[in-house]
Short mmCIF file of C-alpha atoms in Angstrom, two decimals:
data_model
loop_
_atom_site.label_atom_id
_atom_site.label_comp_id
_atom_site.label_asym_id
_atom_site.label_seq_id
_atom_site.Cartn_x
_atom_site.Cartn_y
_atom_site.Cartn_z
CA MET A 879 -101.12 -72.84 -190.75
CA GLN A 880 -105.29 -73.12 -191.00
CA PHE A 881 -104.96 -74.36 -187.24
CA ARG A 882 -102.71 -71.15 -186.14
CA SER A 883 -105.24 -69.11 -187.73
CA LEU A 884 -108.15 -70.85 -186.13
CA LEU A 885 -106.42 -70.40 -182.94
CA ALA A 886 -105.59 -66.69 -183.43
CA GLY A 887 -109.04 -65.78 -184.48
CA ALA A 888 -110.24 -67.75 -181.43
CA ALA A 889 -107.84 -65.94 -178.91
CA ALA A 890 -108.91 -62.57 -180.75
CA LEU A 891 -112.44 -63.55 -180.27
CA ALA A 892 -112.14 -64.06 -176.32
CA LEU A 893 -110.75 -60.65 -175.81
CA PHE A 894 -114.03 -59.45 -177.03
CA ALA A 895 -116.25 -61.61 -174.94
CA VAL A 896 -115.76 -59.88 -171.72
CA PRO A 897 -115.03 -56.28 -170.80
CA ALA A 898 -111.61 -54.93 -171.51
CA PHE A 899 -110.15 -53.13 -168.52
CA ALA A 900 -108.25 -49.87 -169.59
CA ALA A 901 -106.94 -48.51 -166.43
CA ASP A 902 -106.69 -48.74 -162.49
CA PHE A 903 -107.42 -46.71 -159.39
CA LEU A 904 -107.44 -46.90 -155.86
CA GLY A 905 -104.87 -49.73 -156.17
CA GLY A 906 -107.27 -51.98 -158.40
CA GLN A 907 -109.92 -51.47 -156.54
CA VAL A 908 -111.75 -49.43 -159.12
CA LYS A 909 -111.07 -49.87 -162.89
CA ALA A 910 -112.29 -48.00 -166.12
CA THR A 911 -113.74 -50.75 -168.27
CA ASP A 912 -114.87 -50.68 -171.87
CA ILE A 913 -118.49 -51.44 -171.95
CA GLY A 914 -120.19 -50.56 -175.21
CA GLY A 915 -117.57 -48.09 -176.14
CA LYS A 916 -118.29 -46.48 -172.85
CA MET A 917 -115.08 -46.35 -170.18
CA VAL A 918 -117.31 -47.20 -167.47
CA LEU A 919 -116.38 -47.12 -163.52
CA THR A 920 -116.24 -50.98 -162.33
CA ASP A 921 -115.09 -52.51 -159.07
CA ALA A 922 -111.98 -55.09 -159.52
CA ASN A 923 -114.19 -57.83 -160.44
CA GLY A 924 -115.69 -56.05 -163.22
CA MET A 925 -119.18 -54.95 -161.57
CA SER A 926 -120.27 -51.77 -162.97
CA LEU A 927 -120.96 -48.63 -160.72
CA TYR A 928 -123.39 -46.09 -160.77
CA THR A 929 -124.10 -42.44 -159.82
CA PHE A 930 -127.16 -40.88 -158.35
CA ASP A 931 -128.79 -37.59 -159.56
CA LYS A 932 -130.26 -36.73 -155.98
CA ASP A 933 -126.77 -36.80 -154.59
CA THR A 934 -125.16 -33.15 -154.77
CA LYS A 935 -121.92 -33.44 -156.42
CA GLY A 936 -118.82 -32.63 -153.98
CA ASP A 937 -120.92 -32.01 -150.81
CA GLY A 938 -119.16 -35.42 -149.31
CA LYS A 939 -122.84 -37.10 -148.50
CA SER A 940 -124.70 -39.80 -149.68
CA VAL A 941 -128.58 -39.43 -149.58
CA CYS A 942 -129.30 -43.17 -150.51
CA ASN A 943 -129.54 -44.63 -147.16
CA ASP A 944 -131.66 -47.67 -145.52
CA ASP A 945 -134.14 -48.98 -148.13
CA CYS A 946 -132.35 -46.99 -151.09
CA ALA A 947 -128.52 -48.71 -150.08
CA ALA A 948 -130.16 -52.19 -150.23
CA LYS A 949 -130.90 -51.98 -153.80
CA TRP A 950 -127.94 -49.37 -154.53
CA PRO A 951 -125.07 -50.48 -152.00
CA PRO A 952 -122.48 -47.99 -151.76
CA LEU A 953 -118.80 -48.94 -153.15
CA PHE A 954 -117.34 -48.81 -149.16
CA ALA A 955 -114.02 -47.60 -148.21
CA ASP A 956 -111.97 -48.62 -145.46
CA ASP A 957 -112.11 -46.03 -142.39
CA ASN A 958 -108.47 -45.06 -143.27
CA ALA A 959 -108.98 -44.36 -146.72
CA ALA A 960 -107.81 -40.86 -148.03
CA PRO A 961 -108.76 -39.21 -151.56
CA GLU A 962 -106.51 -40.21 -154.68
CA GLY A 963 -106.86 -38.10 -157.48
CA ASP A 964 -110.53 -38.17 -158.81
CA PHE A 965 -111.39 -39.98 -155.64
CA THR A 966 -112.61 -38.93 -152.55
CA VAL A 967 -114.14 -40.37 -149.44
CA VAL A 968 -117.99 -40.01 -148.29
CA THR A 969 -119.20 -40.26 -144.68
CA ARG A 970 -122.24 -41.86 -144.96
CA ASP A 971 -125.27 -41.23 -142.51
CA ASP A 972 -124.17 -44.89 -140.46
CA GLY A 973 -120.63 -43.47 -140.11
CA THR A 974 -119.45 -46.05 -142.56
CA LYS A 975 -116.93 -44.70 -145.55
CA MET A 976 -117.84 -44.71 -149.56
CA TRP A 977 -116.11 -43.58 -152.35
CA ALA A 978 -117.13 -40.98 -154.62
CA TYR A 979 -115.62 -40.18 -158.04
CA LYS A 980 -115.54 -36.56 -159.25
CA GLY A 981 -117.60 -35.63 -156.11
CA TRP A 982 -120.22 -38.49 -156.97
CA PRO A 983 -120.75 -41.22 -154.53
CA LEU A 984 -120.70 -44.29 -156.04
CA TYR A 985 -123.08 -47.51 -156.08
CA TYR A 986 -123.82 -50.80 -157.54
CA TRP A 987 -126.95 -52.07 -158.50
CA TYR A 988 -128.41 -54.85 -156.83
CA GLU A 989 -129.57 -56.59 -160.08
CA ASP A 990 -126.58 -56.42 -161.86
CA ALA A 991 -125.03 -60.19 -161.50
CA ALA A 992 -122.28 -60.57 -163.79
CA ALA A 993 -119.26 -58.46 -164.96
CA GLY A 994 -120.40 -55.90 -167.62
CA ASP A 995 -123.74 -55.72 -166.71
CA ILE A 996 -125.35 -52.36 -166.85
CA LYS A 997 -128.91 -53.01 -165.66
CA GLY A 998 -128.93 -50.02 -163.39
CA ASP A 999 -128.59 -47.61 -166.03
CA GLY A 1000 -131.07 -45.03 -166.32
CA VAL A 1001 -133.60 -46.54 -163.41
CA GLY A 1002 -136.23 -43.91 -162.33
CA GLY A 1003 -134.07 -41.61 -164.40
CA VAL A 1004 -131.59 -40.60 -161.81
CA TRP A 1005 -129.12 -43.58 -161.76
CA HIS A 1006 -126.42 -43.67 -164.46
CA LEU A 1007 -123.42 -45.53 -165.18
CA ALA A 1008 -119.98 -43.79 -163.77
CA VAL A 1009 -118.07 -43.09 -166.52
CA GLU A 1010 -114.52 -42.10 -166.58
#
């Protein structure tokens, strides 16, 4: 009996040790993940996604290019990607496509190393977690 209780407790603890996935978007390419009580958008591997205040919501552009994109890589979309729900496609200056959520282009932070990392939140006062 004690062994079962211990096993059940270990299983419950394991559920809380990694971010919990709640919803899938874009065929599983993007997920809403509970990180610290916020439903944060992540990629399929749990890597956090961010928005940039210097982008203009809904204009279909990204102002983070060249050196900026080296630190803040875009969430790329296939060339034939089509809008789906709150997700739209942005064409970058170099012609590649990326995803936007509710009009805001989505990026990674190069210093996030593992699923659930949120080291990019608040960088420069202009980068923020993409939240559902």
